[in-house]
Short mmCIF file of C-alpha atoms and ligand atoms in Angstrom, two decimals:
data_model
loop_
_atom_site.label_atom_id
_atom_site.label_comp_id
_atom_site.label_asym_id
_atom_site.label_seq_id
_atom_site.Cartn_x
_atom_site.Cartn_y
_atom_site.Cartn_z
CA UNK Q 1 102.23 79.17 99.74
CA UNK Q 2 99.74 80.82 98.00
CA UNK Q 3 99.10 83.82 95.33
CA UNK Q 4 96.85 86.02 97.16
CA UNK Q 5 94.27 89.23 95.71
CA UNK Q 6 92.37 91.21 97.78
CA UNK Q 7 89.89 94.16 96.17
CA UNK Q 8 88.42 96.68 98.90
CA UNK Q 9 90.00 99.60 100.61
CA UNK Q 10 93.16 101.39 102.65
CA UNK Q 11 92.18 104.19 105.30
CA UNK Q 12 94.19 106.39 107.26
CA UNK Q 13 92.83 105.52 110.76
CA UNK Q 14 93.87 108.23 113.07
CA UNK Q 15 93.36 106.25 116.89
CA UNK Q 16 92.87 108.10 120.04
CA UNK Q 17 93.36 105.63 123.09
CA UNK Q 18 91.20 106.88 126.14
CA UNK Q 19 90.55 106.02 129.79
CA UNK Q 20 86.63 104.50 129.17
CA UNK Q 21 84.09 105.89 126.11
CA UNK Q 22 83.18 109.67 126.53
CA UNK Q 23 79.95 110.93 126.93
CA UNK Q 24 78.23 112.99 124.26
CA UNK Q 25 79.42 116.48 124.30
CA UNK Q 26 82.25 115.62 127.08
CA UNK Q 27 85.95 117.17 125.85
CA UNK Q 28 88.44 114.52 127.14
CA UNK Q 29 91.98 113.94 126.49
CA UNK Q 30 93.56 110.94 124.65
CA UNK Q 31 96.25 108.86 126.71
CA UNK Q 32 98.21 108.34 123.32
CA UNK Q 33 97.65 108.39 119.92
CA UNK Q 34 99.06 106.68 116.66
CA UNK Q 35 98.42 106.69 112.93
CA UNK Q 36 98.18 103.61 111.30
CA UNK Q 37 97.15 101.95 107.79
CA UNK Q 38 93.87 100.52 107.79
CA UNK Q 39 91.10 98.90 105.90
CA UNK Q 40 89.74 95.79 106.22
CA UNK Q 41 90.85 94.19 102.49
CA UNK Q 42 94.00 95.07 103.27
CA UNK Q 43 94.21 94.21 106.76
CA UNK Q 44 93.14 90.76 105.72
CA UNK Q 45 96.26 90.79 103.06
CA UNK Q 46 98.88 92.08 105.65
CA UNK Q 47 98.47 89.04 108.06
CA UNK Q 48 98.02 86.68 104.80
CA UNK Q 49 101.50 87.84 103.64
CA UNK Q 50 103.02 87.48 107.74
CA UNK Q 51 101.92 83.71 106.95
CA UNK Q 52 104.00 83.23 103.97
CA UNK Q 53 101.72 84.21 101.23
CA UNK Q 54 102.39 86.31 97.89
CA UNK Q 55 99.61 89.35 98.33
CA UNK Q 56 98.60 92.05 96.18
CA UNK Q 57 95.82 94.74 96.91
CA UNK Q 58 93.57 95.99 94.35
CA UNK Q 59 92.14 99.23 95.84
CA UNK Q 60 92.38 103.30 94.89
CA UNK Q 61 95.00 105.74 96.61
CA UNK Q 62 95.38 109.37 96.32
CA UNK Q 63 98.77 110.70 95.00
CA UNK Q 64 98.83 112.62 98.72
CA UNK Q 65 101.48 111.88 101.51
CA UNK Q 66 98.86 109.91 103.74
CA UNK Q 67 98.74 107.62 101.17
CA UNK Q 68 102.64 107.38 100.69
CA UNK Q 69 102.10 106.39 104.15
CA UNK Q 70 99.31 103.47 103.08
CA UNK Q 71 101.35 102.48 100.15
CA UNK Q 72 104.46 102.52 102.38
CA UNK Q 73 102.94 100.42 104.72
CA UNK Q 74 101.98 97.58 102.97
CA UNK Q 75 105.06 97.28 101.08
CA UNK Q 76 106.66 96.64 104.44
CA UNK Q 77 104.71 94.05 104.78
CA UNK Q 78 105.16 92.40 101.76
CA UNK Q 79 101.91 93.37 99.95
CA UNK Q 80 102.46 94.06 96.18
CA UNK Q 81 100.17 97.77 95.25
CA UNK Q 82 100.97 97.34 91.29
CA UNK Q 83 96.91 96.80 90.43
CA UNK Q 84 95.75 99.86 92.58
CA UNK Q 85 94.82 103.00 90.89
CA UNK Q 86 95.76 106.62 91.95
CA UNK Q 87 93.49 109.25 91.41
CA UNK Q 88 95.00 112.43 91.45
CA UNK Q 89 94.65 115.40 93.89
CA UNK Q 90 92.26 113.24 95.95
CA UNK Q 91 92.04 112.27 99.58
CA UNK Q 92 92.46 108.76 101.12
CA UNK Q 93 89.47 107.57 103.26
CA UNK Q 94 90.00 108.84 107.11
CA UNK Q 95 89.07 106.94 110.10
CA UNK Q 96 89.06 108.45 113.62
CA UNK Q 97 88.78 105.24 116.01
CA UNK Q 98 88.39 105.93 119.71
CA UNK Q 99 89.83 103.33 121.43
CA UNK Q 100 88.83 101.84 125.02
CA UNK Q 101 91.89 100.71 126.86
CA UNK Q 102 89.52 99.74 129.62
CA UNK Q 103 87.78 96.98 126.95
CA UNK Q 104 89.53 97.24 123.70
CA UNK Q 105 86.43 98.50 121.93
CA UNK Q 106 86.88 100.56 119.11
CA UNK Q 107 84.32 102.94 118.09
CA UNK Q 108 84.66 104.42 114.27
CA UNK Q 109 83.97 107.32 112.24
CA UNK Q 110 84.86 106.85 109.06
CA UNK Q 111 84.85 109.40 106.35
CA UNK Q 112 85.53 108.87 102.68
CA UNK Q 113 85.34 110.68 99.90
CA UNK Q 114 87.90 108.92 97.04
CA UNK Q 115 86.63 106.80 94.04
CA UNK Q 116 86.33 103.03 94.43
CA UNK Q 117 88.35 100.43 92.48
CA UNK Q 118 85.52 99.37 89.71
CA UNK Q 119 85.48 96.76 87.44
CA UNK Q 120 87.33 98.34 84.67
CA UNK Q 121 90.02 98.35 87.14
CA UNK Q 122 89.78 95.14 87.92
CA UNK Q 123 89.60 93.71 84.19
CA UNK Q 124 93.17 94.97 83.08
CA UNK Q 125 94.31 92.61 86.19
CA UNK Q 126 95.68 89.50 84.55
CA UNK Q 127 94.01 86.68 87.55
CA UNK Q 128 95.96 84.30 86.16
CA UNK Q 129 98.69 84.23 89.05
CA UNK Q 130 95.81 83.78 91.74
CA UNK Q 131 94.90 80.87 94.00
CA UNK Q 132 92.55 82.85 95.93
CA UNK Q 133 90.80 86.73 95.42
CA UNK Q 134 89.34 88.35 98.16
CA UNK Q 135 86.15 90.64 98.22
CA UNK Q 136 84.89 93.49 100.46
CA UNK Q 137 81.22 93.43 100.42
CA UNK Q 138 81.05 97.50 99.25
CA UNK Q 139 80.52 99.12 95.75
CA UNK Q 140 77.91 96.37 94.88
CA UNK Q 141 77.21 96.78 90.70
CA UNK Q 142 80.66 97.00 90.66
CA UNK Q 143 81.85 93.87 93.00
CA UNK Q 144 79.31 91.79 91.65
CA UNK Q 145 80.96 92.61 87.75
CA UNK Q 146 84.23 91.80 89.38
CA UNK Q 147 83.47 88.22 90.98
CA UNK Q 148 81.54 86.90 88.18
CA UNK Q 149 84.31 88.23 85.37
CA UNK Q 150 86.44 86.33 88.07
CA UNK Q 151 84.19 83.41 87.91
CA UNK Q 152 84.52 83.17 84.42
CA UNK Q 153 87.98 83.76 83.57
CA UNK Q 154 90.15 82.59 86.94
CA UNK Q 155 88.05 79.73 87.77
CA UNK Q 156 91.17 78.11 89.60
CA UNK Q 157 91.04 80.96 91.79
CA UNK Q 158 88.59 80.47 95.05
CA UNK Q 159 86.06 83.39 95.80
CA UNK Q 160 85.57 84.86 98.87
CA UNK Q 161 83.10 87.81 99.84
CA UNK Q 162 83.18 89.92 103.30
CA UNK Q 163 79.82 90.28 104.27
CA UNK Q 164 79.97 92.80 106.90
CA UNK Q 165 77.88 95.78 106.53
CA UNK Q 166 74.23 95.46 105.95
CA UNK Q 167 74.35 96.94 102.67
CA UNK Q 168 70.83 96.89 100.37
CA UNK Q 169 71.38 94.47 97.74
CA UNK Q 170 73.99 92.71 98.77
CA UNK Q 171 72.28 89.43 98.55
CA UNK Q 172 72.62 89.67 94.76
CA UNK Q 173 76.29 88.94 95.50
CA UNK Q 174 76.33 86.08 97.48
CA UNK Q 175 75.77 83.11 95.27
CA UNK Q 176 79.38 84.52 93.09
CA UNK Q 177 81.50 83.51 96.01
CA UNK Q 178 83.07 80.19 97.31
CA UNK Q 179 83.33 81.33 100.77
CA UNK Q 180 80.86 84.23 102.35
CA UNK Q 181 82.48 85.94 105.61
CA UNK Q 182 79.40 87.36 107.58
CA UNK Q 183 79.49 89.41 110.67
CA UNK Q 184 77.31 89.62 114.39
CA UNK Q 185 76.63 93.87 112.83
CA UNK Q 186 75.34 92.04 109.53
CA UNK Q 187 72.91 89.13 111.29
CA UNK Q 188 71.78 90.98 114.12
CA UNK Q 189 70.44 94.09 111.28
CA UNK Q 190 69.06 91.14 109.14
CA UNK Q 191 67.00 90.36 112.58
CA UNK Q 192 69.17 86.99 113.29
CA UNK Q 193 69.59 86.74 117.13
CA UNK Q 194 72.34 84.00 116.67
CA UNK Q 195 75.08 82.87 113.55
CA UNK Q 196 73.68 79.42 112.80
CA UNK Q 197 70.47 81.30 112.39
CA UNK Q 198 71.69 83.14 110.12
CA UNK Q 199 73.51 80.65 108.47
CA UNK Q 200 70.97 77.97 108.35
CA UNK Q 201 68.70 80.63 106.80
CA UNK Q 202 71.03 81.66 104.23
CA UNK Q 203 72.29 77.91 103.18
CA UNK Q 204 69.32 77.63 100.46
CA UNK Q 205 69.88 80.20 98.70
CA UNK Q 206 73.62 79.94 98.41
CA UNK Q 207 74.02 75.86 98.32
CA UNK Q 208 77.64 75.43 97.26
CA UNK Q 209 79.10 78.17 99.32
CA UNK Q 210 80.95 77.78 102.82
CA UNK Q 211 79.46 80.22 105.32
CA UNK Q 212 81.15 81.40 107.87
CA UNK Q 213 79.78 83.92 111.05
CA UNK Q 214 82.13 85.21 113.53
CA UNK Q 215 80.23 86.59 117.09
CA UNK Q 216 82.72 88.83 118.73
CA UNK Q 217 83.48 86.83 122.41
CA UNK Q 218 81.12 84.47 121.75
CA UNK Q 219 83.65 82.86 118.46
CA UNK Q 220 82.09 81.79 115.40
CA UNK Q 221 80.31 79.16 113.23
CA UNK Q 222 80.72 77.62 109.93
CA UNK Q 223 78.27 75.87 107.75
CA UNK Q 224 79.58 73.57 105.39
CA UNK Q 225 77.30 72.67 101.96
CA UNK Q 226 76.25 69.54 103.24
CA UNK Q 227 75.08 70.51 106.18
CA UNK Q 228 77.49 70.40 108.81
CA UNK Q 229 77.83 72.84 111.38
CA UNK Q 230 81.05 73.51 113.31
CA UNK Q 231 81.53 76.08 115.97
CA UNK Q 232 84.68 77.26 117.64
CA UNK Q 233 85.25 79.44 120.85
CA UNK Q 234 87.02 82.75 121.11
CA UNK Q 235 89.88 82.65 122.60
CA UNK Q 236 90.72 86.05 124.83
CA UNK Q 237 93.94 86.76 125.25
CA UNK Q 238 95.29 88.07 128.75
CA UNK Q 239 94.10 90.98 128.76
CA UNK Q 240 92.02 92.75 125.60
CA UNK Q 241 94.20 95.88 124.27
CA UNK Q 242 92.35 96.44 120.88
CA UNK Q 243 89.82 95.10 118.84
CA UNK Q 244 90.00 96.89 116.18
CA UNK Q 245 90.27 94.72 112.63
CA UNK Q 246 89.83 91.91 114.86
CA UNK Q 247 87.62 90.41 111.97
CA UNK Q 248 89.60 91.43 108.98
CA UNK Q 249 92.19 89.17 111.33
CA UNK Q 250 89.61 86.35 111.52
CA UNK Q 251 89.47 87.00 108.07
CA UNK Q 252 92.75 85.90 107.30
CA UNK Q 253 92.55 83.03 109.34
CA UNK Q 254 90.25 81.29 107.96
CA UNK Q 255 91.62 82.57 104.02
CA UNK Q 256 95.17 80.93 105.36
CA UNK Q 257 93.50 77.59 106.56
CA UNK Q 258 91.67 76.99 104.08
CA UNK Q 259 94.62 77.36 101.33
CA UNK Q 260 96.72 75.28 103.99
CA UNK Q 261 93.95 72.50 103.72
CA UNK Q 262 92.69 72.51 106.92
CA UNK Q 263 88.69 71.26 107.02
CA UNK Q 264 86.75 73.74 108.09
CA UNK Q 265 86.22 72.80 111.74
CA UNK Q 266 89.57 73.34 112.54
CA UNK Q 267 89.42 76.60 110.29
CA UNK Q 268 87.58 78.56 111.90
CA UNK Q 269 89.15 77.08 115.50
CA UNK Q 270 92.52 78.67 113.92
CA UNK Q 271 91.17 81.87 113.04
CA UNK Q 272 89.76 82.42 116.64
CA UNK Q 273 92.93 81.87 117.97
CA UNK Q 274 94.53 83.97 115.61
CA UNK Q 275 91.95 86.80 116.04
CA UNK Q 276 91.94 86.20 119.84
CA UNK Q 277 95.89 86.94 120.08
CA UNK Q 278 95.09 90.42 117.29
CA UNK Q 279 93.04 91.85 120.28
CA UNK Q 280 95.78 91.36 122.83
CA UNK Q 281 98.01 93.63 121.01
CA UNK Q 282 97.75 96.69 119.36
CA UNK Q 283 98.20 96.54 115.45
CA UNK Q 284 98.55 93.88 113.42
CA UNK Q 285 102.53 93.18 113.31
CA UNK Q 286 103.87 89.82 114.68
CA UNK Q 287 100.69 87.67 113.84
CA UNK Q 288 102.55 84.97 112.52
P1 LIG U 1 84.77 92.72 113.97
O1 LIG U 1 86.18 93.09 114.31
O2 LIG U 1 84.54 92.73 112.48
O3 LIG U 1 83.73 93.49 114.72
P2 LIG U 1 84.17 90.39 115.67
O4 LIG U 1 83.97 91.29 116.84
O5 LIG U 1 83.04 89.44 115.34
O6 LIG U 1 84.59 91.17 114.33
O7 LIG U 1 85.47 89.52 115.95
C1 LIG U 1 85.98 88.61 115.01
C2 LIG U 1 86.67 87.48 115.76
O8 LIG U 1 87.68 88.05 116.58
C3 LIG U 1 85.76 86.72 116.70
O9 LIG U 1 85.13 85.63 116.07
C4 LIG U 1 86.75 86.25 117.77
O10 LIG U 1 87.41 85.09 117.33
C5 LIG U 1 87.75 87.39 117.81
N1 LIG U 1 87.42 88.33 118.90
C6 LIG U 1 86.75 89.49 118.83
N2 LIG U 1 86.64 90.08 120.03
C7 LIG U 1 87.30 89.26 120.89
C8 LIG U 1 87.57 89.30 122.30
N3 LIG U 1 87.14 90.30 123.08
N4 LIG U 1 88.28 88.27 122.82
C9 LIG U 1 88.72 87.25 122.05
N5 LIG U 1 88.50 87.16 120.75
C10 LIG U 1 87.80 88.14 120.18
C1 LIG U 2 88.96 97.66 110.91
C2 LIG U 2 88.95 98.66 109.78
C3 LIG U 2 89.77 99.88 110.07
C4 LIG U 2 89.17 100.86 109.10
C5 LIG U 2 87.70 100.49 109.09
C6 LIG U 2 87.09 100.62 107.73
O1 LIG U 2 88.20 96.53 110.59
O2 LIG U 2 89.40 98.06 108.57
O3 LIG U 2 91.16 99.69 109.91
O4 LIG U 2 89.36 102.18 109.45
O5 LIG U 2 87.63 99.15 109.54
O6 LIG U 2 85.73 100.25 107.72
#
């Protein structure tokens, strides 16, 4: 097993499960609701430690209860919080998901207003320890100080970068990473009507990477550097309960196959499966 560091952040997401989407400006009442840690870096690291691996999150809390609950949380599960900073007096990051039970689809307002982990955070880590360090695609200057000091002084360690929001500049960031995690929101807002257009596009300019493209229901698609293009199916599960971080899942998937060997055809064919029984359940316990 594997020595695992993810970098990104932990929200609060507060999720109201309704009876179909509501219309603007319609009051409607939730069938149930729950509070549960979220964030996609660490969502990623929960189901990495379920499989066996040694995880620890480098990310910013507040010194408030919520984030008692956050640190709490991932504890539980395994996931060691010594290189996250605490600022005091501030507030963790909020997310108020409304959750389909007709579909699963989770819609998200997310709200933050908390410091994020910088490099100077991320330099008094001793990488070392790591086979693999994780990356959300956020806080660019910063990330992009973080994977090349990692470049130079963990070079064991295999890069990955989430690229899942269409954040300006983030291009600058993608040639520091081993393995680039795109999303459907990120290609279609880059005008790419399919993943291996995207991917085929992007293979140039980042030669040595493996890219990766998951497409909701439709599964995903890899690209390795020389040129070879898998694609796997989703795989729904009975019925679809919840969606949400059915990525950061995929995520994880793919992160856990490739440490376990696996070539990358039967990578991302894991991962689907893996993110395909997430979004039958609610949460992310028992994904082992
Ligand atoms: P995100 O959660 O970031 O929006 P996607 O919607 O692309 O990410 O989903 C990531 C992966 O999760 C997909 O590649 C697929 O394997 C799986 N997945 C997502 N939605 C479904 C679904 N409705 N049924 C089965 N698998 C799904
Ligand atoms: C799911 C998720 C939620 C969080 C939001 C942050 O992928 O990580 O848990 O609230 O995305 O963008």
């Amino acid at each position: 097993m594997a020595t695992v560091l993810g970098i990104g952040i932990a929200t609060l997401d507060i999720i109201n499960e309704v009876d179909g989407y509501p219309a603007e400006d319609a009051e409607v009442r939730a069938l149930a609701q729950r509070r549960a840690r979220g964030g996609n870096a660490t969502n990623t690291l929960v189901v990495l430690a379920q499989h066996g691996h040694r995880c620890h999150w480098g990310g910013v809390l507040s010194d408030e209860a919520d984030a008692a609950g956050i640190r709490g949380d991932l504890e539980r599960h395994g996931v060691v919080t010594t290189p996250c900073r605490v600022v005091a007096g501030g507030r963790v990051p909020t997310s108020y998901v409304t959750l389909n039970r007709r579909n699963g689809s989770r819609t998200i307002i997310h709200y933050r207003d908390l410091p994020e982990f910088g490099f100077l955070d991320f330099a008094v880590v001793d990488l070392a320890p790591f086979d693999w360090i994780h990356f959300e695609g956020r806080n660019l200057a910063e990330t992009r100080r973080m994977l090349e000091h990692a470049a130079r002084t963990a070079p064991r360690a295999r890069r990955s970068l989430e690229v899942e929001k269409p954040h300006e500049g983030i291009d600058a960031l993608l040639p520091l990473a081993d393995v680039l995690l795109f999303s459907r929101r990120f290609a279609q807002a880059r005008g790419y009507g399919s993943a291996p257009d995207l991917l085929a596009d992007l293979q140039p300019r980042n030669p040595d990477a493996l890219l990766v493209c998951a497409w909701g229901e439709a599964g995903a698609w890899a690209l390795e550097p020389d040129g070879t293009l898998h694609q796997s199916p989703a795989y729904p599960p009975p019925r679809v309960v919840e969606t949400l971080g059915a990525g950061d899942v995929f995520n994880a998937g793919i992160i856990h196959a490739l440490l376990d060997g696996a070539p990358v055809g039967q990578a991302i064919d894991r991962a689907g499966r893996l993110a395909g029984r997430k979004c039958g359940q609610a949460g992310l316990d028992g994904l082992a």
